């Protein structure tokens, strides 16, 4: 039925065009932002899940940074303690050479040992990373090293796990230079130039002290090596976990750009056809009015 009061065809065409424009606006937004779910109004459930997962991933990123810092501290200490162990090995070899040697030769060996002792002290002092020295405790750094290793959330309950490095297992020297694994060893003067050649029994006692220090240094190196290995493993795990979370978030909220681009082209065609349809419907109405003018 043709009516001069209501242009039903034009209304239908307008509704169709408005719907096409709305879909086109949504598609253009997805293409411009890259998100299928950019706000809670797009999909409240997916947006909420994705937001929480993104927040957790930021926490995991902070954990990875903490592990990187901890790795630097542990790597520095591990490198230094293994070097110190090699230097104590040299003292051991020098003492064996000194056994039964003349006083003159013992004094030469004593000079060499003293140089090694000084080098060990220097190695300990320089084993510092970001203000932390795991080989030398002082009044300002006597606590164990605790490296944040994970962030675990169950609902609103959060648990932080750490990788701990005990100071007692890695302390080569204290600030005075007399305590720790090698303190007594470095404080010892193995040969006194004011007396005759040192007896074999005294050298054997010194060798016993060296062996004790070597055993503790080996334990400390093994302890740091284990911590280093655990840090590396945890860093790799968290990197993979973070990637998995990113993929999960993407599956929930990311737009399929190929699909949206194809849809954009289709909607643009629909928009053009809708405009033409509305124009035709309005044209028909004008034709009816023209009849009354004749």
CSV table of C-alpha atoms in Angstrom, one decimal:
chain,number,residue,atom,x,y,z
A,1,UNK,CA,0.0,0.0,0.0
A,2,UNK,CA,1.3,3.4,-1.0
A,3,UNK,CA,1.0,6.1,1.7
A,4,UNK,CA,1.8,9.7,1.8
A,5,UNK,CA,1.9,9.7,5.7
A,6,UNK,CA,4.3,6.8,6.2
A,7,UNK,CA,7.1,5.8,3.8
A,8,UNK,CA,7.5,2.2,5.0
A,9,UNK,CA,10.1,1.4,2.4
A,10,UNK,CA,12.3,4.4,3.4
A,11,UNK,CA,12.0,3.4,7.1
A,12,UNK,CA,13.0,-0.2,6.4
A,13,UNK,CA,15.9,1.0,4.2
A,14,UNK,CA,17.0,3.5,7.0
A,15,UNK,CA,16.9,0.8,9.6
A,16,UNK,CA,19.0,-1.5,7.5
A,17,UNK,CA,21.5,1.3,6.8
A,18,UNK,CA,21.7,2.2,10.4
A,19,UNK,CA,22.4,-1.4,11.3
A,20,UNK,CA,25.1,-1.6,8.6
A,21,UNK,CA,26.7,1.6,9.9
A,22,UNK,CA,26.8,0.3,13.4
A,23,UNK,CA,28.5,-3.0,12.3
A,24,UNK,CA,30.9,-0.9,10.2
A,25,UNK,CA,31.8,1.2,13.1
A,26,UNK,CA,32.5,-1.9,15.2
A,27,UNK,CA,34.6,-3.4,12.5
A,28,UNK,CA,36.6,-0.2,12.0
A,29,UNK,CA,37.2,0.0,15.7
A,30,UNK,CA,38.5,-3.6,15.8
A,31,UNK,CA,40.8,-2.9,12.9
A,32,UNK,CA,42.1,0.4,14.4
A,33,UNK,CA,42.7,-1.0,17.9
A,34,UNK,CA,43.5,-4.6,17.0
A,35,UNK,CA,41.1,-5.8,19.7
A,36,UNK,CA,37.8,-7.7,19.4
A,37,UNK,CA,37.2,-7.1,23.1
A,38,UNK,CA,38.6,-3.6,23.9
A,39,UNK,CA,36.3,-2.6,26.7
A,40,UNK,CA,34.0,-4.4,29.2
A,41,UNK,CA,31.0,-3.4,27.1
A,42,UNK,CA,32.3,-5.6,24.2
A,43,UNK,CA,32.3,-8.7,26.4
A,44,UNK,CA,32.3,-8.3,30.1
A,45,UNK,CA,33.4,-11.9,30.9
A,46,UNK,CA,36.3,-12.0,28.4
A,47,UNK,CA,37.4,-8.5,29.3
A,48,UNK,CA,37.5,-9.3,33.0
A,49,UNK,CA,39.5,-12.5,32.5
A,50,UNK,CA,41.9,-10.8,30.1
A,51,UNK,CA,42.4,-7.9,32.4
A,52,UNK,CA,43.3,-10.2,35.3
A,53,UNK,CA,45.7,-12.2,33.2
A,54,UNK,CA,47.4,-9.1,31.9
A,55,UNK,CA,47.9,-7.9,35.5
A,56,UNK,CA,49.4,-11.3,36.5
A,57,UNK,CA,51.7,-11.1,33.5
A,58,UNK,CA,53.0,-7.7,34.7
A,59,UNK,CA,53.8,-9.3,38.1
A,60,UNK,CA,55.6,-12.1,36.3
A,61,UNK,CA,57.6,-9.5,34.3
A,62,UNK,CA,58.7,-8.0,37.6
A,63,UNK,CA,59.7,-11.5,38.9
A,64,UNK,CA,61.8,-11.9,35.7
A,65,UNK,CA,63.5,-8.6,36.4
A,66,UNK,CA,64.2,-9.8,40.0
A,67,UNK,CA,65.6,-13.1,38.7
A,68,UNK,CA,67.8,-11.2,36.3
A,69,UNK,CA,69.2,-9.0,39.2
A,70,UNK,CA,69.6,-12.1,41.4
A,71,UNK,CA,71.4,-14.0,38.5
A,72,UNK,CA,73.9,-11.1,38.3
A,73,UNK,CA,74.7,-11.3,42.0
A,74,UNK,CA,75.0,-15.1,42.0
A,75,UNK,CA,77.0,-15.3,38.8
A,76,UNK,CA,79.4,-12.7,40.1
A,77,UNK,CA,79.9,-14.6,43.4
A,78,UNK,CA,80.2,-17.9,41.6
A,79,UNK,CA,82.9,-16.6,39.2
A,80,UNK,CA,84.8,-15.1,42.1
A,81,UNK,CA,84.6,-18.1,44.5
A,82,UNK,CA,85.8,-20.6,41.8
A,83,UNK,CA,88.7,-18.2,41.1
A,84,UNK,CA,89.5,-18.1,44.8
A,85,UNK,CA,89.4,-21.8,45.0
A,86,UNK,CA,92.0,-22.0,42.2
A,87,UNK,CA,94.2,-19.5,44.1
A,88,UNK,CA,93.9,-21.6,47.3
A,89,UNK,CA,95.0,-24.6,45.2
A,90,UNK,CA,98.1,-22.6,44.3
A,91,UNK,CA,98.8,-22.0,48.0
A,92,UNK,CA,98.4,-25.8,48.5
A,93,UNK,CA,100.9,-26.5,45.8
A,94,UNK,CA,103.4,-23.9,47.2
A,95,UNK,CA,103.2,-25.5,50.6
A,96,UNK,CA,103.9,-28.9,49.2
A,97,UNK,CA,106.9,-27.5,47.4
A,98,UNK,CA,108.0,-25.9,50.7
A,99,UNK,CA,108.0,-29.2,52.6
A,100,UNK,CA,111.6,-30.1,53.2
A,101,UNK,CA,112.9,-27.0,51.3
A,102,UNK,CA,115.7,-24.8,52.6
A,103,UNK,CA,114.9,-21.7,54.6
A,104,UNK,CA,115.9,-19.5,51.6
A,105,UNK,CA,113.6,-21.3,49.3
A,106,UNK,CA,110.8,-21.3,51.9
A,107,UNK,CA,111.1,-17.5,52.2
A,108,UNK,CA,110.7,-17.2,48.4
A,109,UNK,CA,107.7,-19.4,48.6
A,110,UNK,CA,106.4,-17.3,51.5
A,111,UNK,CA,106.6,-14.2,49.3
A,112,UNK,CA,104.6,-16.0,46.6
A,113,UNK,CA,102.0,-17.2,49.0
A,114,UNK,CA,101.6,-13.7,50.5
A,115,UNK,CA,100.9,-12.3,47.0
A,116,UNK,CA,98.2,-15.0,46.5
A,117,UNK,CA,96.7,-14.1,49.8
A,118,UNK,CA,96.5,-10.5,48.8
A,119,UNK,CA,94.9,-11.5,45.5
A,120,UNK,CA,92.3,-13.6,47.3
A,121,UNK,CA,91.3,-10.6,49.4
A,122,UNK,CA,91.1,-8.4,46.3
A,123,UNK,CA,88.9,-11.0,44.6
A,124,UNK,CA,86.5,-11.1,47.5
A,125,UNK,CA,86.3,-7.3,47.7
A,126,UNK,CA,85.6,-7.0,44.0
A,127,UNK,CA,82.9,-9.7,43.9
A,128,UNK,CA,80.2,-7.0,44.3
A,129,UNK,CA,77.2,-6.6,42.1
A,130,UNK,CA,74.5,-4.0,42.5
A,131,UNK,CA,75.8,-3.2,46.0
A,132,UNK,CA,75.7,-6.9,47.1
A,133,UNK,CA,78.7,-9.1,47.9
A,134,UNK,CA,77.8,-12.7,48.7
A,135,UNK,CA,81.4,-13.5,49.5
A,136,UNK,CA,82.0,-10.8,52.2
A,137,UNK,CA,79.5,-10.1,54.9
A,138,UNK,CA,79.8,-6.8,56.8
A,139,UNK,CA,77.7,-4.9,59.3
A,140,UNK,CA,75.4,-3.7,56.5
A,141,UNK,CA,75.0,-7.0,54.7
A,142,UNK,CA,74.7,-10.0,57.0
A,143,UNK,CA,71.4,-11.4,55.9
A,144,UNK,CA,70.8,-14.2,53.3
A,145,UNK,CA,70.1,-13.3,49.7
A,146,UNK,CA,66.4,-13.9,48.9
A,147,UNK,CA,65.6,-13.7,45.1
A,148,UNK,CA,62.0,-13.4,44.2
A,149,UNK,CA,61.3,-16.4,41.9
A,150,UNK,CA,57.6,-16.7,41.4
A,151,UNK,CA,54.2,-15.0,41.8
A,152,UNK,CA,51.3,-17.4,42.6
A,153,UNK,CA,47.8,-16.1,42.8
A,154,UNK,CA,44.7,-18.1,43.8
A,155,UNK,CA,41.7,-15.8,43.8
A,156,UNK,CA,42.8,-13.0,46.1
A,157,UNK,CA,45.5,-15.0,47.9
A,158,UNK,CA,49.0,-14.3,46.7
A,159,UNK,CA,52.2,-16.3,47.5
A,160,UNK,CA,55.7,-15.2,46.6
A,161,UNK,CA,58.4,-17.9,46.4
A,162,UNK,CA,62.1,-17.1,46.7
A,163,UNK,CA,65.4,-18.7,45.8
A,164,UNK,CA,67.6,-18.3,49.0
A,165,UNK,CA,71.4,-18.1,49.1
A,166,UNK,CA,72.6,-18.5,52.7
A,167,UNK,CA,75.4,-16.2,53.7
A,168,UNK,CA,77.0,-18.8,55.9
A,169,UNK,CA,77.5,-21.1,52.9
A,170,UNK,CA,79.2,-18.4,50.7
A,171,UNK,CA,81.0,-16.1,53.1
A,172,UNK,CA,84.7,-16.3,52.2
A,173,UNK,CA,85.8,-13.4,54.4
A,174,UNK,CA,84.1,-11.0,56.9
A,175,UNK,CA,84.8,-7.3,56.8
A,176,UNK,CA,87.7,-7.7,59.2
A,177,UNK,CA,89.3,-10.3,56.9
A,178,UNK,CA,89.7,-12.9,59.6
A,179,UNK,CA,86.4,-14.7,59.6
A,180,UNK,CA,84.6,-16.8,57.0
A,181,UNK,CA,85.8,-19.7,54.9
A,182,UNK,CA,89.3,-18.4,54.1
A,183,UNK,CA,89.7,-15.8,56.9
A,184,UNK,CA,92.0,-18.0,59.0
A,185,UNK,CA,93.9,-19.1,56.0
A,186,UNK,CA,94.6,-15.5,54.9
A,187,UNK,CA,95.5,-14.3,58.4
A,188,UNK,CA,98.3,-17.0,58.6
A,189,UNK,CA,101.9,-16.2,58.1
A,190,UNK,CA,103.2,-19.6,57.0
A,191,UNK,CA,106.9,-18.8,57.2
A,192,UNK,CA,108.6,-16.6,59.8
A,193,UNK,CA,111.9,-15.1,58.4
A,194,UNK,CA,113.4,-14.7,61.9
A,195,UNK,CA,113.7,-18.4,62.5
A,196,UNK,CA,115.1,-21.5,60.8
A,197,UNK,CA,113.4,-23.5,58.1
A,198,UNK,CA,109.8,-24.5,59.0
A,199,UNK,CA,109.4,-28.1,60.0
A,200,UNK,CA,107.5,-30.5,57.9
A,201,UNK,CA,105.0,-31.0,60.7
A,202,UNK,CA,104.1,-27.3,60.7
A,203,UNK,CA,103.6,-27.4,56.9
A,204,UNK,CA,101.4,-30.4,57.2
A,205,UNK,CA,99.2,-28.5,59.7
A,206,UNK,CA,99.0,-25.6,57.3
A,207,UNK,CA,98.1,-28.0,54.5
A,208,UNK,CA,95.3,-29.4,56.7
A,209,UNK,CA,93.9,-25.8,57.0
A,210,UNK,CA,94.2,-25.4,53.3
A,211,UNK,CA,92.2,-28.6,52.7
A,212,UNK,CA,89.5,-27.5,55.1
A,213,UNK,CA,89.2,-24.2,53.2
A,214,UNK,CA,89.2,-25.9,49.9
A,215,UNK,CA,86.4,-28.2,51.0
A,216,UNK,CA,84.3,-25.3,52.1
A,217,UNK,CA,85.0,-23.3,49.0
A,218,UNK,CA,83.9,-26.3,46.9
A,219,UNK,CA,80.7,-26.5,48.9
A,220,UNK,CA,80.1,-22.8,48.5
A,221,UNK,CA,80.8,-23.0,44.8
A,222,UNK,CA,78.4,-25.9,44.4
A,223,UNK,CA,75.8,-24.1,46.4
A,224,UNK,CA,76.1,-21.0,44.2
A,225,UNK,CA,76.1,-23.2,41.1
A,226,UNK,CA,72.9,-24.9,42.1
A,227,UNK,CA,71.3,-21.5,42.8
A,228,UNK,CA,72.5,-20.3,39.4
A,229,UNK,CA,71.1,-23.3,37.7
A,230,UNK,CA,67.7,-22.9,39.4
A,231,UNK,CA,67.6,-19.2,38.5
A,232,UNK,CA,68.3,-20.0,34.8
A,233,UNK,CA,65.6,-22.7,34.8
A,234,UNK,CA,63.1,-20.4,36.5
A,235,UNK,CA,63.8,-17.6,34.1
A,236,UNK,CA,63.2,-19.9,31.1
A,237,UNK,CA,60.0,-21.3,32.7
A,238,UNK,CA,58.6,-17.8,33.4
A,239,UNK,CA,59.4,-16.6,29.9
A,240,UNK,CA,57.5,-19.5,28.4
A,241,UNK,CA,54.7,-19.0,31.0
A,242,UNK,CA,54.4,-15.3,30.1
A,243,UNK,CA,54.2,-16.2,26.4
A,244,UNK,CA,51.4,-18.7,27.1
A,245,UNK,CA,49.5,-16.1,29.0
A,246,UNK,CA,49.9,-13.6,26.2
A,247,UNK,CA,48.6,-16.2,23.8
A,248,UNK,CA,45.6,-16.9,26.1
A,249,UNK,CA,44.8,-13.2,26.4
A,250,UNK,CA,45.1,-12.8,22.6
A,251,UNK,CA,42.7,-15.7,22.0
A,252,UNK,CA,40.1,-13.9,24.2
A,253,UNK,CA,40.4,-10.3,23.0
A,254,UNK,CA,42.5,-10.0,19.9
A,255,UNK,CA,40.7,-9.3,16.6
A,256,UNK,CA,41.2,-11.5,13.6
A,257,UNK,CA,42.6,-8.9,11.2
A,258,UNK,CA,42.0,-11.0,8.1
A,259,UNK,CA,38.4,-11.6,9.0
A,260,UNK,CA,37.8,-8.0,10.0
A,261,UNK,CA,39.3,-6.7,6.8
A,262,UNK,CA,37.1,-8.9,4.7
A,263,UNK,CA,34.1,-7.9,6.8
A,264,UNK,CA,35.0,-4.2,6.4
A,265,UNK,CA,34.9,-4.5,2.6
A,266,UNK,CA,31.6,-6.4,2.7
A,267,UNK,CA,30.0,-3.8,5.0
A,268,UNK,CA,31.2,-0.9,2.9
A,269,UNK,CA,29.4,-2.5,-0.1
A,270,UNK,CA,26.3,-3.0,2.1
A,271,UNK,CA,26.5,0.6,3.2
A,272,UNK,CA,26.6,1.8,-0.5
A,273,UNK,CA,23.7,-0.4,-1.3
A,274,UNK,CA,21.8,0.8,1.7
A,275,UNK,CA,22.2,4.4,0.7
A,276,UNK,CA,21.0,3.6,-2.8
A,277,UNK,CA,18.0,1.7,-1.4
A,278,UNK,CA,17.1,4.6,0.9
A,279,UNK,CA,17.4,7.0,-2.1
A,280,UNK,CA,15.1,4.8,-4.2
A,281,UNK,CA,12.5,4.6,-1.4
A,282,UNK,CA,12.6,8.3,-1.0
A,283,UNK,CA,12.3,8.7,-4.8
A,284,UNK,CA,9.2,6.6,-4.9
A,285,UNK,CA,7.6,8.8,-2.3
A,286,UNK,CA,8.4,11.9,-4.4
A,287,UNK,CA,6.8,10.2,-7.4
A,288,UNK,CA,3.5,9.7,-5.4
A,289,UNK,CA,3.5,13.4,-4.4
A,290,UNK,CA,4.1,14.4,-8.0
A,291,UNK,CA,0.8,12.8,-9.0
A,292,UNK,CA,-1.1,15.1,-6.7
A,293,UNK,CA,0.6,18.1,-8.3
A,294,UNK,CA,-0.7,17.4,-11.8
